[in-house]
Amino acid sequence: MTVIISPRDWMVIKLGGSLLDLPDVHDRLDRVIKQEKINAPLIVVGGGGLVDEIRRLDEIHDWPESLSHELALRAMSVTAHLFADSDSRFQLVHSIATANRSLGRRRYPVLDCSGAKWLSTLPCSWDITSDSIAAYVTRKIAASRLLLMKSTELMNGSVSLIQAASCGLVDPFFPAIASELPRIDWCNLRRDSPHSIQWK
């Protein structure tokens, strides 16, 4: 069964790669989705330690930016596979069409960004991480919201996008792309009772 979702009903959820070491990460995400009545989530999983290792090796070997960028996307593909394939409530998808079908099967879609041609318009730079990629996906599908799930608190809701980037809460490119989004929420998924707050 395919469920046709209106763009305004989608919420892109960026799941930080650092959260993958939580033994109950699937349960935590599921609880937030249900308690906040998110009917059409599209999950983008960060690369976590895999991308960190690629970055470390790049500092040694000084690879071309295009190669580093491609390897980072492939690492995100690996973490997306690991996350989606290790719990039956989630399903790996490669497009909005397959995400619709996933929801029709009552499974949460997890987007594999590797090989997505529409991501080719993003610059190849370490200034761009899964934060900006999730923001770009949000803009591309005209979703109503982006929810950033992190391992830390936001500090306070009044912090600007630029301030958040300068202190490492989001990547340096994020303010340029996220400023166009209708709404951005934040959630520290490591909290005892995680919930989202509206940021922008």
PDB file of C-alpha atoms in Angstrom:
ATOM      1  CA  MET A   1       0.000   0.000   0.000  1.00  0.00           C
ATOM      2  CA  THR A   2       1.325   3.431  -0.963  1.00  0.00           C
ATOM      3  CA  VAL A   3       0.398   6.414   1.190  1.00  0.00           C
ATOM      4  CA  ILE A   4       0.527   9.762  -0.593  1.00  0.00           C
ATOM      5  CA  ILE A   5       1.833  12.353   1.839  1.00  0.00           C
ATOM      6  CA  SER A   6       1.399  16.072   1.317  1.00  0.00           C
ATOM      7  CA  PRO A   7       4.754  17.912   1.540  1.00  0.00           C
ATOM      8  CA  ARG A   8       3.568  19.933   4.530  1.00  0.00           C
ATOM      9  CA  ASP A   9       2.949  16.693   6.460  1.00  0.00           C
ATOM     10  CA  TRP A  10       6.543  15.493   6.220  1.00  0.00           C
ATOM     11  CA  MET A  11       8.953  16.105   9.074  1.00  0.00           C
ATOM     12  CA  VAL A  12      12.612  15.404   8.419  1.00  0.00           C
ATOM     13  CA  ILE A  13      14.350  13.967  11.479  1.00  0.00           C
ATOM     14  CA  LYS A  14      18.126  14.162  11.578  1.00  0.00           C
ATOM     15  CA  LEU A  15      19.382  11.464  13.941  1.00  0.00           C
ATOM     16  CA  GLY A  16      22.903  12.302  15.042  1.00  0.00           C
ATOM     17  CA  GLY A  17      25.418   9.541  14.404  1.00  0.00           C
ATOM     18  CA  SER A  18      26.734   9.930  17.954  1.00  0.00           C
ATOM     19  CA  LEU A  19      23.383   8.576  19.185  1.00  0.00           C
ATOM     20  CA  LEU A  20      23.905   5.174  17.588  1.00  0.00           C
ATOM     21  CA  ASP A  21      25.747   3.962  20.696  1.00  0.00           C
ATOM     22  CA  LEU A  22      22.496   4.171  22.679  1.00  0.00           C
ATOM     23  CA  PRO A  23      21.296   0.562  23.156  1.00  0.00           C
ATOM     24  CA  ASP A  24      17.671   1.759  23.045  1.00  0.00           C
ATOM     25  CA  VAL A  25      18.048   4.378  20.299  1.00  0.00           C
ATOM     26  CA  HIS A  26      15.214   2.856  18.228  1.00  0.00           C
ATOM     27  CA  ASP A  27      12.853   2.859  21.214  1.00  0.00           C
ATOM     28  CA  ARG A  28      13.749   6.435  22.112  1.00  0.00           C
ATOM     29  CA  LEU A  29      13.125   7.681  18.585  1.00  0.00           C
ATOM     30  CA  ASP A  30       9.881   5.707  18.358  1.00  0.00           C
ATOM     31  CA  ARG A  31       8.632   7.244  21.625  1.00  0.00           C
ATOM     32  CA  VAL A  32       9.343  10.798  20.477  1.00  0.00           C
ATOM     33  CA  ILE A  33       7.633  10.182  17.128  1.00  0.00           C
ATOM     34  CA  LYS A  34       4.534   8.789  18.846  1.00  0.00           C
ATOM     35  CA  GLN A  35       4.294  11.236  21.742  1.00  0.00           C
ATOM     36  CA  GLU A  36       4.619  14.203  19.371  1.00  0.00           C
ATOM     37  CA  LYS A  37       2.235  12.669  16.825  1.00  0.00           C
ATOM     38  CA  ILE A  38       4.662  12.857  13.909  1.00  0.00           C
ATOM     39  CA  ASN A  39       2.654  11.136  11.186  1.00  0.00           C
ATOM     40  CA  ALA A  40       5.168  11.315   8.334  1.00  0.00           C
ATOM     41  CA  PRO A  41       8.773  11.235   9.573  1.00  0.00           C
ATOM     42  CA  LEU A  42      11.666  10.970   7.138  1.00  0.00           C
ATOM     43  CA  ILE A  43      14.823  10.024   9.014  1.00  0.00           C
ATOM     44  CA  VAL A  44      18.348  11.055   8.003  1.00  0.00           C
ATOM     45  CA  VAL A  45      21.048   9.269  10.018  1.00  0.00           C
ATOM     46  CA  GLY A  46      24.397  10.956  10.610  1.00  0.00           C
ATOM     47  CA  GLY A  47      27.675   9.220   9.876  1.00  0.00           C
ATOM     48  CA  GLY A  48      28.995   9.317  13.439  1.00  0.00           C
ATOM     49  CA  GLY A  49      32.374   7.734  14.081  1.00  0.00           C
ATOM     50  CA  LEU A  50      32.657   6.418  10.522  1.00  0.00           C
ATOM     51  CA  VAL A  51      32.702   9.946   9.122  1.00  0.00           C
ATOM     52  CA  ASP A  52      35.040  11.067  11.909  1.00  0.00           C
ATOM     53  CA  GLU A  53      37.535   8.419  10.793  1.00  0.00           C
ATOM     54  CA  ILE A  54      37.265   9.526   7.155  1.00  0.00           C
ATOM     55  CA  ARG A  55      37.914  13.098   8.269  1.00  0.00           C
ATOM     56  CA  ARG A  56      40.968  11.976  10.281  1.00  0.00           C
ATOM     57  CA  LEU A  57      42.432  10.103   7.310  1.00  0.00           C
ATOM     58  CA  ASP A  58      41.692  13.039   5.024  1.00  0.00           C
ATOM     59  CA  GLU A  59      43.774  15.272   7.290  1.00  0.00           C
ATOM     60  CA  ILE A  60      46.670  12.862   6.766  1.00  0.00           C
ATOM     61  CA  HIS A  61      46.312  12.193   3.040  1.00  0.00           C
ATOM     62  CA  ASP A  62      44.722  15.470   1.873  1.00  0.00           C
ATOM     63  CA  TRP A  63      42.259  13.810  -0.485  1.00  0.00           C
ATOM     64  CA  PRO A  64      40.326  15.840  -3.081  1.00  0.00           C
ATOM     65  CA  GLU A  65      37.238  17.408  -1.504  1.00  0.00           C
ATOM     66  CA  SER A  66      34.983  15.554  -3.924  1.00  0.00           C
ATOM     67  CA  LEU A  67      36.401  12.213  -2.747  1.00  0.00           C
ATOM     68  CA  SER A  68      36.069  13.062   0.945  1.00  0.00           C
ATOM     69  CA  HIS A  69      32.493  14.221   0.371  1.00  0.00           C
ATOM     70  CA  GLU A  70      31.570  11.032  -1.485  1.00  0.00           C
ATOM     71  CA  LEU A  71      33.147   8.837   1.190  1.00  0.00           C
ATOM     72  CA  ALA A  72      31.265  10.723   3.912  1.00  0.00           C
ATOM     73  CA  LEU A  73      27.978  10.139   2.067  1.00  0.00           C
ATOM     74  CA  ARG A  74      28.828   6.456   1.777  1.00  0.00           C
ATOM     75  CA  ALA A  75      29.500   6.345   5.512  1.00  0.00           C
ATOM     76  CA  MET A  76      26.055   7.868   6.084  1.00  0.00           C
ATOM     77  CA  SER A  77      24.678   5.120   3.863  1.00  0.00           C
ATOM     78  CA  VAL A  78      26.298   2.513   6.108  1.00  0.00           C
ATOM     79  CA  THR A  79      24.856   4.020   9.303  1.00  0.00           C
ATOM     80  CA  ALA A  80      21.435   4.360   7.648  1.00  0.00           C
ATOM     81  CA  HIS A  81      21.568   0.664   6.727  1.00  0.00           C
ATOM     82  CA  LEU A  82      22.706  -0.336  10.211  1.00  0.00           C
ATOM     83  CA  PHE A  83      19.971   1.687  11.873  1.00  0.00           C
ATOM     84  CA  ALA A  84      17.120   0.687   9.560  1.00  0.00           C
ATOM     85  CA  ASP A  85      18.015  -2.975   9.183  1.00  0.00           C
ATOM     86  CA  SER A  86      18.410  -3.635  12.907  1.00  0.00           C
ATOM     87  CA  ASP A  87      14.787  -2.873  13.851  1.00  0.00           C
ATOM     88  CA  SER A  88      11.647  -3.913  11.974  1.00  0.00           C
ATOM     89  CA  ARG A  89       9.884  -0.630  12.762  1.00  0.00           C
ATOM     90  CA  PHE A  90      12.217   1.126  10.315  1.00  0.00           C
ATOM     91  CA  GLN A  91      12.879   0.673   6.599  1.00  0.00           C
ATOM     92  CA  LEU A  92      15.665   1.951   4.355  1.00  0.00           C
ATOM     93  CA  VAL A  93      14.385   4.079   1.455  1.00  0.00           C
ATOM     94  CA  HIS A  94      16.035   5.875  -1.455  1.00  0.00           C
ATOM     95  CA  SER A  95      13.347   8.369  -2.491  1.00  0.00           C
ATOM     96  CA  ILE A  96      10.111  10.041  -1.423  1.00  0.00           C
ATOM     97  CA  ALA A  97       8.197   7.468  -3.461  1.00  0.00           C
ATOM     98  CA  THR A  98       9.698   4.594  -1.483  1.00  0.00           C
ATOM     99  CA  ALA A  99       9.224   6.578   1.738  1.00  0.00           C
ATOM    100  CA  ASN A 100       5.504   6.791   0.962  1.00  0.00           C
ATOM    101  CA  ARG A 101       5.382   3.021   0.496  1.00  0.00           C
ATOM    102  CA  SER A 102       7.256   2.508   3.754  1.00  0.00           C
ATOM    103  CA  LEU A 103       4.672   4.523   5.678  1.00  0.00           C
ATOM    104  CA  GLY A 104       1.964   2.475   3.965  1.00  0.00           C
ATOM    105  CA  ARG A 105       3.555  -0.584   5.576  1.00  0.00           C
ATOM    106  CA  ARG A 106       3.557   1.223   8.934  1.00  0.00           C
ATOM    107  CA  ARG A 107       7.334   1.445   8.994  1.00  0.00           C
ATOM    108  CA  TYR A 108       9.383   4.592   9.511  1.00  0.00           C
ATOM    109  CA  PRO A 109      11.411   5.527   6.399  1.00  0.00           C
ATOM    110  CA  VAL A 110      15.180   5.986   6.807  1.00  0.00           C
ATOM    111  CA  LEU A 111      16.698   7.835   3.851  1.00  0.00           C
ATOM    112  CA  ASP A 112      19.858   6.515   2.202  1.00  0.00           C
ATOM    113  CA  CYS A 113      21.503   9.701   0.897  1.00  0.00           C
ATOM    114  CA  SER A 114      24.323   7.944  -0.938  1.00  0.00           C
ATOM    115  CA  GLY A 115      23.965   8.242  -4.698  1.00  0.00           C
ATOM    116  CA  ALA A 116      21.167  10.812  -4.501  1.00  0.00           C
ATOM    117  CA  LYS A 117      21.755  12.951  -7.583  1.00  0.00           C
ATOM    118  CA  TRP A 118      19.879  15.914  -6.156  1.00  0.00           C
ATOM    119  CA  LEU A 119      22.515  16.193  -3.409  1.00  0.00           C
ATOM    120  CA  SER A 120      25.120  16.956  -6.069  1.00  0.00           C
ATOM    121  CA  THR A 121      24.214  20.656  -5.898  1.00  0.00           C
ATOM    122  CA  LEU A 122      25.687  20.857  -2.386  1.00  0.00           C
ATOM    123  CA  PRO A 123      29.327  21.985  -2.196  1.00  0.00           C
ATOM    124  CA  CYS A 124      31.928  19.307  -1.457  1.00  0.00           C
ATOM    125  CA  SER A 125      33.289  20.490   1.871  1.00  0.00           C
ATOM    126  CA  TRP A 126      33.794  19.377   5.462  1.00  0.00           C
ATOM    127  CA  ASP A 127      31.690  22.421   6.363  1.00  0.00           C
ATOM    128  CA  ILE A 128      28.736  20.273   5.314  1.00  0.00           C
ATOM    129  CA  THR A 129      27.669  17.383   7.541  1.00  0.00           C
ATOM    130  CA  SER A 130      24.422  15.489   8.012  1.00  0.00           C
ATOM    131  CA  ASP A 131      22.974  18.641   9.639  1.00  0.00           C
ATOM    132  CA  SER A 132      23.078  20.542   6.358  1.00  0.00           C
ATOM    133  CA  ILE A 133      22.142  17.460   4.342  1.00  0.00           C
ATOM    134  CA  ALA A 134      19.006  16.997   6.458  1.00  0.00           C
ATOM    135  CA  ALA A 135      18.207  20.702   6.087  1.00  0.00           C
ATOM    136  CA  TYR A 136      18.659  20.390   2.326  1.00  0.00           C
ATOM    137  CA  VAL A 137      16.326  17.379   2.227  1.00  0.00           C
ATOM    138  CA  THR A 138      13.762  19.364   4.233  1.00  0.00           C
ATOM    139  CA  ARG A 139      13.906  22.191   1.718  1.00  0.00           C
ATOM    140  CA  LYS A 140      13.949  19.868  -1.293  1.00  0.00           C
ATOM    141  CA  ILE A 141      10.735  18.054  -0.363  1.00  0.00           C
ATOM    142  CA  ALA A 142       9.109  21.208   1.101  1.00  0.00           C
ATOM    143  CA  ALA A 143       8.646  19.519   4.481  1.00  0.00           C
ATOM    144  CA  SER A 144       7.011  21.477   7.268  1.00  0.00           C
ATOM    145  CA  ARG A 145       9.752  20.945   9.843  1.00  0.00           C
ATOM    146  CA  LEU A 146      13.265  19.747  10.517  1.00  0.00           C
ATOM    147  CA  LEU A 147      13.904  18.043  13.849  1.00  0.00           C
ATOM    148  CA  LEU A 148      17.548  17.820  14.908  1.00  0.00           C
ATOM    149  CA  MET A 149      18.148  14.944  17.321  1.00  0.00           C
ATOM    150  CA  LYS A 150      21.434  15.427  19.126  1.00  0.00           C
ATOM    151  CA  SER A 151      23.437  14.255  22.134  1.00  0.00           C
ATOM    152  CA  THR A 152      23.374  17.668  23.778  1.00  0.00           C
ATOM    153  CA  GLU A 153      21.043  20.468  24.795  1.00  0.00           C
ATOM    154  CA  LEU A 154      20.505  23.542  22.655  1.00  0.00           C
ATOM    155  CA  MET A 155      21.537  25.838  25.559  1.00  0.00           C
ATOM    156  CA  ASN A 156      18.603  28.154  24.948  1.00  0.00           C
ATOM    157  CA  GLY A 157      16.085  28.685  22.195  1.00  0.00           C
ATOM    158  CA  SER A 158      17.282  32.212  21.517  1.00  0.00           C
ATOM    159  CA  VAL A 159      20.669  31.111  20.150  1.00  0.00           C
ATOM    160  CA  SER A 160      20.909  32.063  16.491  1.00  0.00           C
ATOM    161  CA  LEU A 161      21.782  29.704  13.663  1.00  0.00           C
ATOM    162  CA  ILE A 162      25.140  31.437  13.250  1.00  0.00           C
ATOM    163  CA  GLN A 163      25.887  31.247  16.985  1.00  0.00           C
ATOM    164  CA  ALA A 164      24.995  27.551  17.006  1.00  0.00           C
ATOM    165  CA  ALA A 165      27.374  26.939  14.112  1.00  0.00           C
ATOM    166  CA  SER A 166      30.188  28.933  15.718  1.00  0.00           C
ATOM    167  CA  CYS A 167      30.083  26.805  18.884  1.00  0.00           C
ATOM    168  CA  GLY A 168      29.812  23.506  17.023  1.00  0.00           C
ATOM    169  CA  LEU A 169      26.187  22.638  17.714  1.00  0.00           C
ATOM    170  CA  VAL A 170      25.590  22.459  13.946  1.00  0.00           C
ATOM    171  CA  ASP A 171      27.948  22.499  10.980  1.00  0.00           C
ATOM    172  CA  PRO A 172      29.277  25.766   9.490  1.00  0.00           C
ATOM    173  CA  PHE A 173      27.130  25.560   6.339  1.00  0.00           C
ATOM    174  CA  PHE A 174      23.895  24.947   8.241  1.00  0.00           C
ATOM    175  CA  PRO A 175      22.867  28.607   8.769  1.00  0.00           C
ATOM    176  CA  ALA A 176      22.978  29.323   5.028  1.00  0.00           C
ATOM    177  CA  ILE A 177      20.571  26.542   4.150  1.00  0.00           C
ATOM    178  CA  ALA A 178      18.452  26.335   7.307  1.00  0.00           C
ATOM    179  CA  SER A 179      17.504  30.020   7.309  1.00  0.00           C
ATOM    180  CA  GLU A 180      14.991  29.222   4.556  1.00  0.00           C
ATOM    181  CA  LEU A 181      13.191  26.483   6.493  1.00  0.00           C
ATOM    182  CA  PRO A 182       9.745  27.149   7.984  1.00  0.00           C
ATOM    183  CA  ARG A 183      10.542  25.540  11.341  1.00  0.00           C
ATOM    184  CA  ILE A 184      13.437  23.820  13.125  1.00  0.00           C
ATOM    185  CA  ASP A 185      13.065  21.791  16.326  1.00  0.00           C
ATOM    186  CA  TRP A 186      15.724  20.355  18.632  1.00  0.00           C
ATOM    187  CA  CYS A 187      15.788  17.235  20.797  1.00  0.00           C
ATOM    188  CA  ASN A 188      18.458  15.896  23.130  1.00  0.00           C
ATOM    189  CA  LEU A 189      17.710  12.202  22.667  1.00  0.00           C
ATOM    190  CA  ARG A 190      20.031  11.238  25.540  1.00  0.00           C
ATOM    191  CA  ARG A 191      17.748  12.810  28.126  1.00  0.00           C
ATOM    192  CA  ASP A 192      15.827  10.534  30.483  1.00  0.00           C
ATOM    193  CA  SER A 193      12.573  11.734  28.928  1.00  0.00           C
ATOM    194  CA  PRO A 194      13.493  13.166  25.532  1.00  0.00           C
ATOM    195  CA  HIS A 195      11.195  15.658  23.853  1.00  0.00           C
ATOM    196  CA  SER A 196      11.614  18.306  21.195  1.00  0.00           C
ATOM    197  CA  ILE A 197      11.591  22.067  21.608  1.00  0.00           C
ATOM    198  CA  GLN A 198      10.977  24.603  18.887  1.00  0.00           C
ATOM    199  CA  TRP A 199      14.169  26.397  17.942  1.00  0.00           C
ATOM    200  CA  LYS A 200      13.348  28.446  14.863  1.00  0.00           C
TER     201      LYS A 200
END
